[in-house]
Each structure stands twice: as C-alpha cells, then as structure tokens.
Coordinates of C-alpha atoms in Angstrom, one line a residue:
Chain A
M28 CA -1.8 -7.0 23.0
P29 CA 1.5 -8.2 21.4
L30 CA 0.8 -10.5 18.5
L31 CA 3.3 -13.3 17.6
V32 CA 3.7 -14.5 14.0
T33 CA 5.7 -17.5 12.8
G34 CA 6.3 -17.8 9.1
S35 CA 8.6 -17.5 6.2
I36 CA 11.0 -14.7 5.2
G37 CA 11.9 -15.1 1.5
I38 CA 13.6 -13.8 -1.6
D39 CA 10.8 -13.6 -4.2
T40 CA 10.9 -13.2 -8.0
V41 CA 7.4 -12.4 -9.2
K42 CA 6.1 -12.0 -12.8
T43 CA 2.7 -10.5 -13.5
P44 CA 1.2 -8.8 -16.6
Y45 CA 2.5 -5.5 -15.0
G46 CA 6.2 -6.5 -15.0
V47 CA 8.8 -8.5 -13.1
S48 CA 10.0 -7.9 -9.6
E49 CA 13.3 -9.8 -9.1
N50 CA 14.8 -10.9 -5.8
C51 CA 12.4 -8.8 -3.7
L52 CA 11.6 -9.2 -0.1
G53 CA 8.7 -11.6 0.5
G54 CA 7.4 -14.4 2.8
S55 CA 4.4 -14.9 4.9
A56 CA 5.8 -13.5 8.1
V57 CA 7.0 -10.4 6.3
Y58 CA 3.7 -9.5 4.7
F59 CA 1.8 -10.4 7.9
S60 CA 4.1 -8.3 10.2
M61 CA 4.0 -5.3 7.9
A62 CA 0.1 -5.5 7.8
A63 CA -0.4 -6.3 11.5
G64 CA 2.0 -3.5 12.6
F65 CA -0.6 -0.9 11.6
F66 CA -2.7 -2.2 14.5
S67 CA -0.7 -3.8 17.2
P68 CA 2.9 -4.6 18.3
V69 CA 4.2 -7.6 16.3
R70 CA 6.7 -10.2 17.4
L71 CA 8.2 -11.9 14.5
V72 CA 9.6 -15.5 14.6
G73 CA 11.5 -16.5 11.5
V74 CA 14.8 -17.6 10.1
I75 CA 17.0 -16.5 7.2
G76 CA 20.4 -17.5 5.8
S77 CA 23.5 -15.4 5.6
D78 CA 22.8 -14.7 2.0
C79 CA 19.7 -12.6 2.8
P80 CA 20.3 -9.2 1.0
F81 CA 17.7 -7.3 3.0
D82 CA 18.3 -5.3 6.2
L83 CA 15.1 -6.3 8.0
A84 CA 15.8 -3.9 10.9
K85 CA 15.6 -1.1 8.3
V86 CA 12.5 -2.6 6.6
F87 CA 10.6 -2.8 9.8
A88 CA 12.0 0.4 11.4
D89 CA 9.1 2.4 12.9
R90 CA 6.7 -0.5 11.9
N91 CA 5.9 -1.8 15.4
V92 CA 7.7 -5.1 14.7
D93 CA 10.0 -6.7 17.2
L94 CA 12.8 -8.7 15.5
T95 CA 14.1 -10.5 18.6
G96 CA 12.8 -13.7 17.1
L97 CA 14.6 -13.3 13.8
E98 CA 17.3 -16.0 13.5
V99 CA 20.2 -15.7 11.0
R100 CA 21.8 -19.0 10.2
Q101 CA 25.3 -18.4 8.9
Q102 CA 25.6 -21.8 7.2
S103 CA 22.2 -21.7 5.6
K104 CA 20.5 -20.1 2.6
T105 CA 17.3 -18.0 2.6
F106 CA 14.1 -19.4 1.3
R107 CA 13.5 -18.5 -2.4
W108 CA 10.3 -18.5 -4.5
V109 CA 9.7 -17.7 -8.2
G110 CA 6.1 -17.4 -9.3
S111 CA 3.9 -15.9 -12.0
Y112 CA 0.4 -14.6 -12.3
Y113 CA -1.7 -14.6 -15.5
S114 CA -5.1 -13.4 -16.6
T115 CA -7.4 -12.7 -13.7
M116 CA -4.3 -13.1 -11.3
N117 CA -6.4 -15.0 -8.8
E118 CA -3.8 -17.8 -8.5
A119 CA 0.0 -17.9 -8.5
I120 CA 1.8 -20.4 -10.6
T121 CA 4.9 -21.5 -8.7
E122 CA 7.8 -21.9 -11.1
K123 CA 10.5 -22.6 -8.5
T124 CA 10.8 -23.1 -4.8
E125 CA 14.1 -23.4 -2.9
L126 CA 13.1 -24.2 0.7
N127 CA 16.7 -23.9 2.0
V128 CA 16.5 -22.8 5.6
L129 CA 12.8 -23.7 5.8
D130 CA 13.8 -27.3 5.4
E131 CA 15.8 -27.2 8.6
A132 CA 14.7 -27.1 12.2
P133 CA 12.2 -24.4 12.9
P134 CA 13.3 -21.2 14.8
T135 CA 13.1 -20.9 18.5
V136 CA 10.5 -18.7 20.1
P137 CA 12.4 -16.2 22.4
D138 CA 11.6 -16.3 26.1
A139 CA 10.4 -12.7 25.9
Y140 CA 7.7 -13.9 23.4
K141 CA 6.3 -16.8 25.4
D142 CA 3.6 -14.8 27.0
S143 CA 2.1 -13.8 23.7
K144 CA -1.7 -13.9 23.8
F145 CA -2.4 -13.6 20.0
V146 CA -0.6 -16.0 17.7
F147 CA -0.6 -16.5 14.0
L148 CA 1.0 -19.7 12.6
A149 CA 1.6 -18.9 8.9
N150 CA 1.4 -21.7 6.4
T151 CA 4.0 -24.5 6.9
A152 CA 4.0 -28.2 7.7
P153 CA 1.5 -28.8 10.5
A154 CA 4.1 -30.6 12.5
L155 CA 6.2 -27.5 12.6
Q156 CA 3.2 -25.4 13.5
H157 CA 2.7 -27.8 16.5
Q158 CA 6.4 -27.4 17.5
L159 CA 6.1 -23.6 17.4
L160 CA 2.8 -23.5 19.2
E161 CA 4.2 -25.6 22.0
Q162 CA 6.8 -23.0 22.8
I163 CA 4.1 -20.4 23.8
D164 CA 2.8 -20.5 27.3
K165 CA -0.9 -19.7 27.3
P166 CA -2.1 -18.1 24.1
A167 CA -5.6 -16.7 24.1
F168 CA -6.3 -16.8 20.4
V169 CA -4.3 -18.9 17.9
A170 CA -5.0 -18.7 14.1
A171 CA -3.3 -20.8 11.5
D172 CA -3.1 -20.9 7.7
T173 CA -2.5 -24.1 5.7
M174 CA -2.4 -25.2 2.1
N175 CA -3.3 -28.1 -0.2
C176 CA -0.2 -30.1 0.2
W177 CA -0.6 -30.4 4.0
I178 CA -4.3 -31.2 3.6
H179 CA -3.4 -33.9 1.1
S180 CA -0.2 -35.4 2.6
H181 CA -0.1 -34.4 6.3
R182 CA -3.8 -34.7 7.2
G183 CA -3.2 -36.4 10.6
D184 CA -0.9 -33.6 11.8
L185 CA -3.3 -31.0 10.5
E186 CA -6.3 -32.6 12.2
T187 CA -4.5 -32.6 15.5
L188 CA -3.5 -29.0 15.0
L189 CA -7.1 -28.0 14.3
K190 CA -8.1 -29.3 17.7
R191 CA -5.5 -26.9 19.3
I192 CA -6.2 -23.7 17.5
D193 CA -9.0 -21.2 17.6
C194 CA -9.2 -20.1 14.0
L195 CA -8.2 -21.5 10.6
I196 CA -7.7 -19.2 7.7
L197 CA -7.6 -20.9 4.3
N198 CA -8.7 -20.3 0.7
D199 CA -11.9 -21.7 -0.9
D200 CA -10.2 -24.6 -2.8
E201 CA -8.4 -25.6 0.3
A202 CA -11.6 -25.5 2.4
R203 CA -13.4 -27.7 -0.2
M204 CA -10.5 -30.1 -0.2
L205 CA -10.3 -30.3 3.6
A206 CA -14.0 -30.7 4.0
G207 CA -14.6 -33.0 1.0
T208 CA -17.5 -31.0 -0.2
S209 CA -17.8 -28.5 -3.1
N210 CA -20.4 -26.3 -1.3
L211 CA -18.5 -23.6 0.6
V212 CA -21.1 -23.1 3.4
R213 CA -21.1 -26.8 4.2
A214 CA -17.3 -26.9 3.9
G215 CA -17.0 -24.1 6.4
K216 CA -19.3 -25.9 8.9
K217 CA -17.4 -29.2 8.4
V218 CA -14.1 -27.5 9.2
L219 CA -15.6 -26.0 12.4
D220 CA -16.5 -29.6 13.4
M221 CA -12.8 -30.4 13.2
G222 CA -12.0 -28.1 16.1
P223 CA -11.5 -24.4 15.5
A224 CA -14.2 -22.0 16.9
V225 CA -13.8 -19.8 13.8
V226 CA -13.1 -20.6 10.1
V227 CA -12.3 -17.8 7.6
I228 CA -12.4 -18.8 4.0
K229 CA -10.7 -16.5 1.5
K230 CA -12.0 -16.2 -2.0
G231 CA -9.4 -14.1 -3.8
E232 CA -11.0 -11.0 -5.4
S233 CA -14.4 -12.3 -4.3
G234 CA -13.8 -11.6 -0.7
S235 CA -14.3 -14.0 2.2
I236 CA -16.8 -15.8 4.3
A237 CA -16.4 -16.6 8.0
F238 CA -18.2 -19.2 10.2
S239 CA -18.3 -19.5 14.0
A240 CA -19.0 -22.5 16.1
A241 CA -22.0 -20.5 17.5
D242 CA -23.5 -20.7 14.0
E243 CA -22.7 -17.1 13.0
I244 CA -21.8 -16.3 9.5
F245 CA -20.2 -13.2 7.9
I246 CA -19.7 -12.6 4.2
L247 CA -17.7 -9.7 2.8
P248 CA -16.9 -9.0 -0.9
G249 CA -13.3 -8.1 -1.9
Y250 CA -12.5 -4.4 -2.2
P251 CA -13.1 -3.5 -5.9
A252 CA -9.5 -2.8 -7.0
A253 CA -9.1 -1.3 -10.4
E254 CA -5.4 -2.0 -10.4
V255 CA -3.9 -5.3 -9.2
K256 CA -0.2 -5.3 -10.0
D257 CA 1.0 -8.2 -7.8
P258 CA -1.3 -10.4 -5.6
T259 CA 1.7 -11.9 -3.7
G260 CA 1.2 -11.6 0.0
A261 CA -2.5 -10.8 -0.2
G262 CA -3.5 -13.7 2.0
D263 CA -0.8 -13.0 4.6
S264 CA -1.7 -9.3 4.6
F265 CA -5.3 -10.2 5.1
A266 CA -4.3 -12.4 8.1
G267 CA -2.1 -9.5 9.4
G268 CA -4.9 -6.9 9.3
F269 CA -7.3 -9.4 10.8
M270 CA -5.1 -10.6 13.7
G271 CA -3.7 -7.1 14.2
Y272 CA -7.2 -5.6 14.7
L273 CA -8.1 -8.4 17.1
A274 CA -4.9 -8.0 19.1
E275 CA -5.3 -4.2 19.1
N276 CA -8.8 -4.6 20.7
N277 CA -8.0 -7.7 22.7
K278 CA -11.4 -9.1 21.8
T279 CA -12.5 -12.1 19.7
D280 CA -16.3 -11.9 19.8
F281 CA -18.0 -12.2 16.4
E282 CA -18.7 -8.5 16.0
T283 CA -15.0 -7.7 16.5
L284 CA -14.1 -10.6 14.1
K285 CA -16.4 -9.0 11.4
T286 CA -14.6 -5.7 11.6
A287 CA -11.2 -7.6 11.7
I288 CA -12.1 -9.3 8.4
A289 CA -13.0 -6.0 6.9
Y290 CA -9.6 -4.6 8.0
G291 CA -7.9 -7.7 6.6
T292 CA -9.7 -7.2 3.3
V293 CA -8.7 -3.5 3.1
V294 CA -5.0 -4.1 4.0
A295 CA -4.8 -6.8 1.4
S296 CA -6.2 -4.4 -1.2
F297 CA -3.3 -2.1 -0.6
T298 CA -0.8 -5.0 -0.8
I299 CA -1.9 -6.1 -4.3
A300 CA -1.8 -2.6 -5.8
D301 CA 2.0 -2.7 -6.1
F302 CA 4.9 -5.2 -6.2
S303 CA 6.4 -6.7 -3.0
L304 CA 5.9 -4.5 0.0
A305 CA 5.6 -1.2 -1.9
G306 CA 1.8 -1.1 -1.6
L307 CA 1.9 -1.5 2.2
S308 CA 5.0 0.6 2.9
S309 CA 3.5 3.7 1.3
I310 CA 0.3 3.9 3.4
S311 CA -0.7 5.0 6.9
R312 CA -3.4 3.8 9.3
T313 CA -5.5 6.8 8.2
D314 CA -5.5 5.4 4.6
I315 CA -6.6 2.0 6.0
D316 CA -9.4 3.5 8.1
S317 CA -10.6 5.7 5.2
R318 CA -10.8 2.7 2.9
L319 CA -12.6 0.7 5.5
E320 CA -15.3 3.3 5.5
T321 CA -15.4 3.2 1.7
L322 CA -15.8 -0.6 1.8
R323 CA -18.6 -0.2 4.3
K324 CA -20.4 2.3 2.0
L325 CA -19.9 0.1 -1.1
T326 CA -21.4 -3.0 0.6
Q327 CA -24.4 -1.5 2.5
F328 CA -27.9 -1.4 1.2
Chain B
M1 CA -45.5 -0.2 -12.8
P2 CA -46.0 -3.0 -15.3
L3 CA -42.8 -4.7 -16.3
L4 CA -42.4 -6.3 -19.7
V5 CA -40.1 -9.3 -20.3
T6 CA -39.1 -10.9 -23.6
G7 CA -37.3 -14.2 -23.4
S8 CA -37.4 -17.9 -23.8
I9 CA -39.9 -20.5 -22.6
G10 CA -38.3 -24.0 -22.8
I11 CA -38.4 -27.6 -22.0
D12 CA -35.3 -28.3 -19.9
T13 CA -33.6 -31.5 -18.9
V14 CA -31.1 -30.8 -16.1
K15 CA -28.6 -33.1 -14.5
T16 CA -26.9 -32.1 -11.2
P17 CA -25.1 -34.0 -8.5
Y18 CA -28.6 -34.1 -6.7
G19 CA -30.4 -35.8 -9.5
V20 CA -32.0 -35.4 -12.9
S21 CA -35.0 -33.3 -13.8
E22 CA -36.4 -34.4 -17.1
N23 CA -38.5 -32.3 -19.5
C24 CA -39.3 -29.6 -16.9
L25 CA -40.4 -26.1 -17.5
G26 CA -37.6 -23.6 -18.0
G27 CA -36.5 -20.6 -20.0
S28 CA -35.4 -17.1 -19.2
A29 CA -38.8 -15.5 -19.4
V30 CA -40.3 -18.1 -17.2
Y31 CA -37.8 -17.8 -14.4
F32 CA -37.8 -14.0 -14.7
S33 CA -41.6 -13.7 -14.6
M34 CA -41.9 -16.0 -11.6
A35 CA -39.3 -14.0 -9.7
A36 CA -40.6 -10.5 -10.8
G37 CA -44.2 -11.4 -10.0
F38 CA -43.4 -11.2 -6.3
F39 CA -42.9 -7.5 -6.8
S40 CA -44.8 -6.1 -9.7
P41 CA -47.3 -7.1 -12.5
V42 CA -45.3 -8.8 -15.3
R43 CA -46.2 -8.8 -19.0
L44 CA -44.6 -11.9 -20.6
V45 CA -43.7 -11.9 -24.3
G46 CA -42.6 -15.3 -25.5
V47 CA -43.4 -18.1 -28.0
I48 CA -43.9 -21.8 -27.7
G49 CA -44.7 -24.6 -30.1
S50 CA -47.8 -26.9 -30.1
D51 CA -45.7 -29.6 -28.4
C52 CA -45.4 -27.6 -25.2
P53 CA -46.6 -29.9 -22.4
F54 CA -47.1 -27.2 -19.8
D55 CA -50.2 -25.3 -19.0
L56 CA -48.6 -21.8 -18.5
A57 CA -51.9 -20.3 -17.4
K58 CA -52.0 -22.7 -14.6
V59 CA -48.2 -22.3 -13.8
F60 CA -48.7 -18.5 -13.5
A61 CA -52.1 -18.5 -11.9
D62 CA -52.1 -16.0 -9.0
R63 CA -48.5 -15.1 -9.9
N64 CA -49.2 -11.5 -11.2
V65 CA -48.1 -12.5 -14.7
D66 CA -50.1 -11.4 -17.8
L67 CA -49.9 -14.0 -20.6
T68 CA -51.5 -11.9 -23.4
G69 CA -48.0 -11.8 -25.1
L70 CA -47.7 -15.6 -25.1
E71 CA -47.8 -16.9 -28.7
V72 CA -48.4 -20.6 -29.5
R73 CA -47.2 -21.6 -33.0
Q74 CA -49.1 -24.6 -34.1
Q75 CA -46.5 -25.6 -36.7
S76 CA -43.5 -25.1 -34.5
K77 CA -41.7 -26.9 -31.7
T78 CA -40.8 -25.5 -28.3
F79 CA -37.2 -24.6 -27.4
R80 CA -35.4 -27.5 -25.6
W81 CA -32.2 -27.4 -23.5
V82 CA -30.3 -30.3 -21.9
G83 CA -27.5 -29.3 -19.5
S84 CA -25.4 -30.6 -16.6
Y85 CA -23.7 -29.2 -13.6
Y86 CA -20.7 -30.6 -11.9
S87 CA -18.6 -29.9 -8.8
T88 CA -19.0 -26.3 -7.6
M89 CA -22.1 -26.0 -10.0
N90 CA -21.0 -22.5 -10.9
E91 CA -21.4 -23.2 -14.6
A92 CA -23.8 -25.3 -16.8
I93 CA -22.3 -27.6 -19.4
T94 CA -24.8 -27.5 -22.4
E95 CA -25.2 -31.0 -23.8
K96 CA -27.9 -30.2 -26.3
T97 CA -29.9 -27.2 -27.6
E98 CA -32.8 -27.4 -29.9
L99 CA -33.7 -23.8 -30.8
N100 CA -36.9 -24.7 -32.6
V101 CA -39.3 -21.8 -32.3
L102 CA -36.5 -19.5 -31.1
D103 CA -34.9 -19.8 -34.5
E104 CA -38.0 -18.3 -36.1
A105 CA -39.3 -14.7 -36.2
P106 CA -39.6 -13.2 -32.7
P107 CA -43.0 -12.8 -31.1
T108 CA -45.0 -9.7 -31.4
V109 CA -45.4 -7.3 -28.5
P110 CA -49.2 -6.9 -28.0
D111 CA -50.7 -3.4 -28.3
A112 CA -51.7 -3.5 -24.6
Y113 CA -48.0 -3.9 -23.7
K114 CA -46.6 -1.0 -25.7
D115 CA -46.8 1.5 -22.9
S116 CA -44.6 -0.6 -20.6
K117 CA -42.1 1.6 -18.7
F118 CA -39.8 -1.2 -17.3
V119 CA -38.5 -3.7 -19.9
F120 CA -36.2 -6.7 -19.6
L121 CA -34.7 -8.2 -22.8
A122 CA -33.5 -11.6 -21.7
N123 CA -30.6 -13.2 -23.5
T124 CA -31.0 -13.7 -27.3
A125 CA -29.4 -12.4 -30.5
P126 CA -29.0 -8.6 -30.1
A127 CA -30.7 -8.1 -33.4
L128 CA -33.9 -9.7 -32.0
Q129 CA -33.5 -7.6 -28.8
H130 CA -33.5 -4.5 -31.1
Q131 CA -36.7 -5.8 -32.9
L132 CA -38.4 -6.4 -29.6
L133 CA -37.4 -3.1 -28.1
E134 CA -38.6 -1.2 -31.2
Q135 CA -42.1 -2.4 -30.5
I136 CA -42.3 -0.5 -27.2
D137 CA -43.3 3.1 -27.2
K138 CA -41.3 5.0 -24.5
P139 CA -39.8 2.7 -22.0
A140 CA -38.3 4.4 -18.9
F141 CA -35.8 1.8 -18.0
V142 CA -34.6 -1.0 -20.2
A143 CA -32.3 -3.8 -19.0
A144 CA -30.8 -6.6 -21.2
D145 CA -28.8 -9.7 -20.7
T146 CA -26.4 -11.1 -23.2
M147 CA -23.9 -14.0 -23.5
N148 CA -20.5 -14.9 -24.9
C149 CA -21.6 -16.0 -28.4
W150 CA -23.2 -12.6 -29.1
I151 CA -20.2 -10.8 -27.7
H152 CA -18.0 -12.8 -29.9
S153 CA -20.0 -13.1 -33.2
H154 CA -22.6 -10.3 -33.1
R155 CA -20.6 -7.5 -31.5
G156 CA -21.8 -4.7 -33.9
D157 CA -25.5 -5.4 -33.1
L158 CA -24.7 -5.7 -29.4
E159 CA -22.8 -2.4 -29.4
T160 CA -25.7 -0.6 -31.0
L161 CA -28.1 -2.2 -28.5
L162 CA -25.9 -1.0 -25.6
K163 CA -26.4 2.6 -26.7
R164 CA -30.2 2.1 -26.5
I165 CA -30.6 0.4 -23.1
D166 CA -30.2 1.7 -19.5
C167 CA -28.7 -1.4 -17.9
L168 CA -26.7 -4.4 -19.0
I169 CA -26.8 -7.5 -16.7
L170 CA -24.1 -10.1 -17.5
N171 CA -21.8 -12.5 -15.8
D172 CA -18.1 -11.9 -14.9
D173 CA -16.6 -13.9 -17.8
E174 CA -18.9 -12.1 -20.3
A175 CA -17.9 -8.7 -18.8
R176 CA -14.2 -9.5 -19.2
M177 CA -14.8 -10.7 -22.7
L178 CA -16.9 -7.6 -23.7
A179 CA -14.5 -5.1 -22.2
G180 CA -11.3 -7.0 -23.2
T181 CA -9.8 -6.7 -19.7
S182 CA -9.4 -9.3 -16.9
N183 CA -9.9 -6.8 -14.1
L184 CA -13.6 -6.7 -13.2
V185 CA -13.6 -3.1 -12.0
R186 CA -12.1 -1.8 -15.2
A187 CA -14.3 -4.1 -17.2
G188 CA -17.4 -2.7 -15.5
K189 CA -16.3 0.9 -16.3
K190 CA -15.5 0.0 -19.9
V191 CA -18.9 -1.4 -20.4
L192 CA -20.4 1.8 -19.0
D193 CA -18.5 3.7 -21.7
M194 CA -20.3 1.6 -24.3
G195 CA -23.6 3.2 -23.4
P196 CA -25.7 1.9 -20.5
A197 CA -26.0 4.0 -17.3
V198 CA -25.8 0.9 -15.1
V199 CA -23.9 -2.4 -15.5
V200 CA -24.5 -5.3 -13.2
I201 CA -21.9 -8.1 -13.2
K202 CA -23.0 -11.4 -11.7
K203 CA -20.3 -13.6 -10.2
G204 CA -22.3 -16.8 -9.5
E205 CA -22.0 -17.9 -5.8
S206 CA -19.7 -14.9 -5.2
G207 CA -22.5 -12.4 -5.7
S208 CA -22.4 -9.3 -7.9
I209 CA -20.9 -5.9 -8.5
A210 CA -22.8 -2.9 -10.0
F211 CA -21.4 0.3 -11.6
S212 CA -23.2 3.5 -12.5
A213 CA -22.2 6.2 -15.0
A214 CA -22.1 8.5 -12.0
D215 CA -19.1 6.5 -10.7
E216 CA -21.1 4.7 -8.0
I217 CA -20.2 1.1 -7.1
F218 CA -22.1 -1.5 -5.1
I219 CA -20.8 -4.9 -4.2
L220 CA -22.8 -7.7 -2.7
P221 CA -21.8 -11.3 -1.9
G222 CA -24.0 -14.2 -2.8
Y223 CA -26.4 -15.5 -0.2
P224 CA -24.6 -18.3 1.6
A225 CA -26.6 -21.3 0.4
A226 CA -25.9 -24.6 2.1
E227 CA -27.9 -26.5 -0.5
V228 CA -27.7 -25.8 -4.2
K229 CA -29.7 -28.4 -6.1
D230 CA -30.1 -26.8 -9.5
P231 CA -28.5 -23.4 -10.5
T232 CA -30.6 -23.2 -13.7
G233 CA -32.5 -19.9 -13.8
A234 CA -30.4 -18.2 -11.1
G235 CA -29.4 -15.4 -13.4
D236 CA -32.9 -14.8 -14.8
S237 CA -34.4 -15.0 -11.3
F238 CA -31.8 -12.4 -10.2
A239 CA -32.9 -10.2 -13.0
G240 CA -36.5 -10.8 -12.2
G241 CA -36.1 -9.8 -8.5
F242 CA -34.0 -6.8 -9.5
M243 CA -36.3 -5.5 -12.2
G244 CA -39.4 -6.4 -10.2
Y245 CA -38.3 -4.3 -7.3
L246 CA -37.4 -1.3 -9.5
A247 CA -40.8 -1.5 -11.2
E248 CA -42.6 -1.9 -7.9
N249 CA -41.0 1.3 -6.6
N250 CA -41.0 3.1 -10.0
K251 CA -37.5 4.4 -9.2
T252 CA -34.0 3.7 -10.6
D253 CA -31.7 5.9 -8.5
F254 CA -28.6 4.1 -7.2
E255 CA -29.9 3.5 -3.6
T256 CA -33.0 1.8 -5.1
L257 CA -30.8 -0.2 -7.5
K258 CA -28.7 -1.5 -4.5
T259 CA -31.8 -2.8 -2.7
A260 CA -33.0 -4.2 -6.1
I261 CA -29.7 -6.1 -6.4
A262 CA -30.1 -7.5 -2.9
Y263 CA -33.6 -8.7 -3.8
G264 CA -32.3 -10.3 -7.0
T265 CA -29.7 -12.1 -5.0
V266 CA -32.2 -13.4 -2.5
V267 CA -34.8 -14.5 -5.1
A268 CA -32.0 -16.4 -7.0
S269 CA -31.0 -18.1 -3.7
F270 CA -34.5 -19.6 -3.5
T271 CA -34.4 -20.7 -7.2
I272 CA -31.2 -22.7 -6.8
A273 CA -32.4 -24.6 -3.7
D274 CA -34.6 -26.9 -5.9
F275 CA -35.1 -28.1 -9.4
S276 CA -36.9 -26.1 -12.1
L277 CA -39.5 -23.7 -10.5
A278 CA -40.0 -25.7 -7.3
G279 CA -37.8 -23.3 -5.3
L280 CA -39.7 -20.2 -6.4
S281 CA -43.2 -21.7 -6.4
S282 CA -43.0 -22.7 -2.8
I283 CA -42.2 -19.3 -1.3
S284 CA -44.0 -16.0 -0.5
R285 CA -42.9 -12.4 -0.5
T286 CA -42.6 -12.7 3.3
D287 CA -39.9 -15.4 2.8
I288 CA -38.1 -13.1 0.4
D289 CA -38.3 -10.1 2.7
S290 CA -37.1 -12.1 5.7
R291 CA -34.1 -13.5 3.8
L292 CA -33.3 -10.0 2.6
E293 CA -32.9 -8.9 6.2
T294 CA -30.8 -12.0 6.9
L295 CA -28.5 -11.1 4.0
R296 CA -28.2 -7.5 5.3
K297 CA -27.2 -8.9 8.7
L298 CA -24.7 -11.3 7.3
T299 CA -22.9 -8.6 5.3
Q300 CA -22.8 -5.7 7.7
F301 CA -19.9 -4.8 9.9

C-alpha cells in the first residue's frame, strides 16, 4: 500500500559530542521517507526553496520514494535548523530555526496521491495538518506527530485534528503536557479519549509505550545502542519504520502495530548511529530484520 | 536457598502528590526482605535503636523472614529519613536524614547466617559492605547496591568491593557517574570491567537493563503503573524480587537472571502503588506470578 508523508525538508547543522555536521540534509519528511522506503512505496509531499543544495532525486534513487509531491519554490528559501545535543543526547537544544518556505502556504497534494490509504502528517501547525489531510480522499489509517508549541498555543486546532486521525505519535513530555498528568499510563489513556484509536508515546533511549482504544498496551525498550552519534531524525525514522511496516502489511490490528513499533525502534537505532542520513543509507532491509530479531531476543524472558 | 540481606531499617516520613505518610516503617533491608520473602527464606541483618516504634516480629510474621540478625541497641536511635516526590516521581528529594544507629559500628552477622549462599548488601558505605561480607563464609552469589555519594567520595573502597561481588545493582545516573560515560550501554560494560559478572542498571519507570561478562544483554521496560502513590522502596523491592527468585531457584545463569529481573520489576510495581509497605503486604505470590505473565504479554511482539 502506498504511504503518503507530509513534512519538512531541511538544511540542518547539528553539533553533538561526536562532531559537527554542517548544512546536511534533514527534515521530518526526509527521515520518514528514507525509513519507510525499506517497507513500502512512499509518496513524499514537501516543499523546498531554490537554494536547496541537495539533489533529492539522487538521494532517494532506488529508495522506493515518489517525489511527484516535491515542490520547488523559486522565490523561496529552504527551511534551516541548527541544533546541539549534550550529555545523554536525549534532547536537542535548538540554536536557530529559519522557517522560510515552511512559513508559506503548505504544498499541494498531487492528484495521483489522493487515493493514499496510509498517511503520516509529520509535525507542523495542526491547521496545516488539517489542510493537508483534507486533500486526501479516503485514507484508511492516518497518523500524526505534534510538539509542545502546538499543544500549548494551538490546542483547539490540535483537538479537532485528534478527532480526525487514527494514531498520534508523540514523546513522553508532550504526552504529559497534552494530557495534563505526569503519569504516562494515565496520559496515554487520556489522549485516547481525545480521539485517536492508537497513541504511541516515544521515550527516547528508553523506548516507547503504545495504547489502543480497546485497552491494549504494548511497551518496548529502546535498542541498546553503544554508539549514538546524532539523534536527529530518530523520531521521524521511528514513525517511518512504524508506518512503513503497517502499509507493507496493509493491516492495523494491535499485533501488527506491536511489530511495527519494534521495526520503528530498530530503524531509529540505525539513524542515530551516524550523522544525518548516513546511518540509514548504509543499511539494507536484511540488516533491519536481523536487528529486529536481536531486539526480540534481548527483551524476552 | 537462604538469602541474607544487610541494610537499613528506618522510620520514614514521605510526602508525595498523593499525601503524607508520617513515621512509617522503611529502610532498604525492610523493603528487600518483604519482597524476597515471597520467593525464598530471608535472613535479615540490621540494627535499630530503642526508640523504634515498630514490632518487626509482627511485621514479618508469616513472611519467611528470620530476624535472628536484628540488633536492638538500647542507647541508640533508629535511622530516620524525610523525603518528598514531585511531578513524575522518578526521584526522591531528601529533606532530612538522621543516620543515628547507621553511623555506629555495623551489626554482627549471626553464626547461623554465616553459611548463606545468596547475599545482598544494600546501599551503605562500601567499607561497611566489606566488613559485612567478610563475616560470611563462602557466598555463591553476592549482589550490592551503591549510590552517588560513595561513587564520588569512597571510590577506592567501592572499586575493591566490585572485585569481590558478583552483581552490582545501581540506577542509570549512578552507572553513568561510576563509568564516566553518558551512554548507558558503554557504562554497563565499563562497570563489568571493574569486576562484577553481572550489572543491573535500573531506570525508574523506564525499567532496567542488565549486562553480563559473557556479553549478554537483557532489557525490560517498567511495568506500566497507572497509579504510583509512593516510589520509596522500589529499588530495594526490585532487588528483593530479583535475589529472592535467584535464591529460590539456586541458579544464576543469564536465563534465570532475566526472569529474576522481571520478578523484581513486578514486585517493585506493587510497592509503589501504595505508601510504605502497604503495597507489598496486601499481595500474594499468586498476584506476583499473574502480573509477571501480564508483563510478558505487554512486552512481546
């Protein structure tokens, strides 16, 4: 099943204890597509400016990613982000953000994409997520990401969105903030009450916990990575592996969701092992499957 | 197999968002014994003052706990601790500590206990842990807990201790501090290099990760508890469930250690559901076994 993603394409500068990666390719739609492409055809919807130094057709060659939905605006500049990671590297400190083209009208979903059944709305203003979702005919499973600033300042739009999507993927602090409770289990259940049938809460290196409206729970630790060079894109790679596996199997029952979460965890563990896309571009599906079996072995008793 | 524990017996006052528990029974040896007693006979070594308001014989009646090693010092006062938990309740803020009897000579291990094969040295000065360990003839499996102040200020004693024990149980921040690295996988392996054959790193609500000198790893999330009233004693209950299961089975191979960690996780989840010992004293082994199966189901994919 083709999987549609809307999200950012950016020029990132990232500093970690392992070094600096200047002006490298980043953005939620980029990490998501690279991760999801291991599982399912991906349809990318995103926009860049004329200054974008990357040849995305080359980056995504043989990667199962359709770029029909990539819009290049000649009068605009590409989104830029500068961030640093310290100590345990669980959280990025944003040093600079230039929204540029992300501050303009959202891209248009091409007609050929309108029949997409699996949709991922990467983190952006909930009003834009609405606009993008409205352009798709009859999606079967829509997941979205969000972040603290939308929870805080665009709560109305977000609450409406939650009633229209099937799955919300967010991190632990965001879940606590959205639900207004510090207990993560109660937070997960409260977010379910807001609309989505599935809530996946990411906990950085500590893995994730998922809740379904049918009262099912799944908890999985993070993959024990001895080397974390650059955590950028971990969350979007997780979402890519997760949604990619669902789209590949065209199923969204809880057993399939569990395996999808495990795949998301594994794909993210490859992302963080190197800067930018280097961790993902050097592996194959066989590497992913093999690490999934390792993760299974490491967590069973 | 009888399991010996050395540790504190205290009078705790604990404040959490759920209320205040004043002058309740606490201490590492108390939580450990209550937890381990579900699995194996426990031999408690500890000391209290004449002011101790608790009838420990009554507390531990029918609990599989031998109190021959309980010393009451008529001229001394019992250890007291006042602490608070806020927000996510992952960490206690110590408001007041009165070491009292814990600042005196350590208790004596009774002759009848000297043949103990399984030993847990709860958190105290490493020099005292040495003194206590020296009183046991030929233990088969010794585990110890430690904390930041000993890692920081008594590192020499601690390093010597690590060469004499089989297993160190500590939390994530302590492991990072001891190993001098922020990556938990590297930290675990570095601590193994210091001596113990097994290192178990606790991560609060996020579960635990264990490493063996034979390069085995096991990771388990925390039990998803919707209600955490008082996290006091979670770590010592974890250690009690863990060591109790090993002693019950008289085995310490990695497969047994994995199940022991799962039992420790489950027992701790009962402890934190209520104040002081209320969570542990209201359950049976059947409740523990049943929750273990739930945890298995929640984590498998």
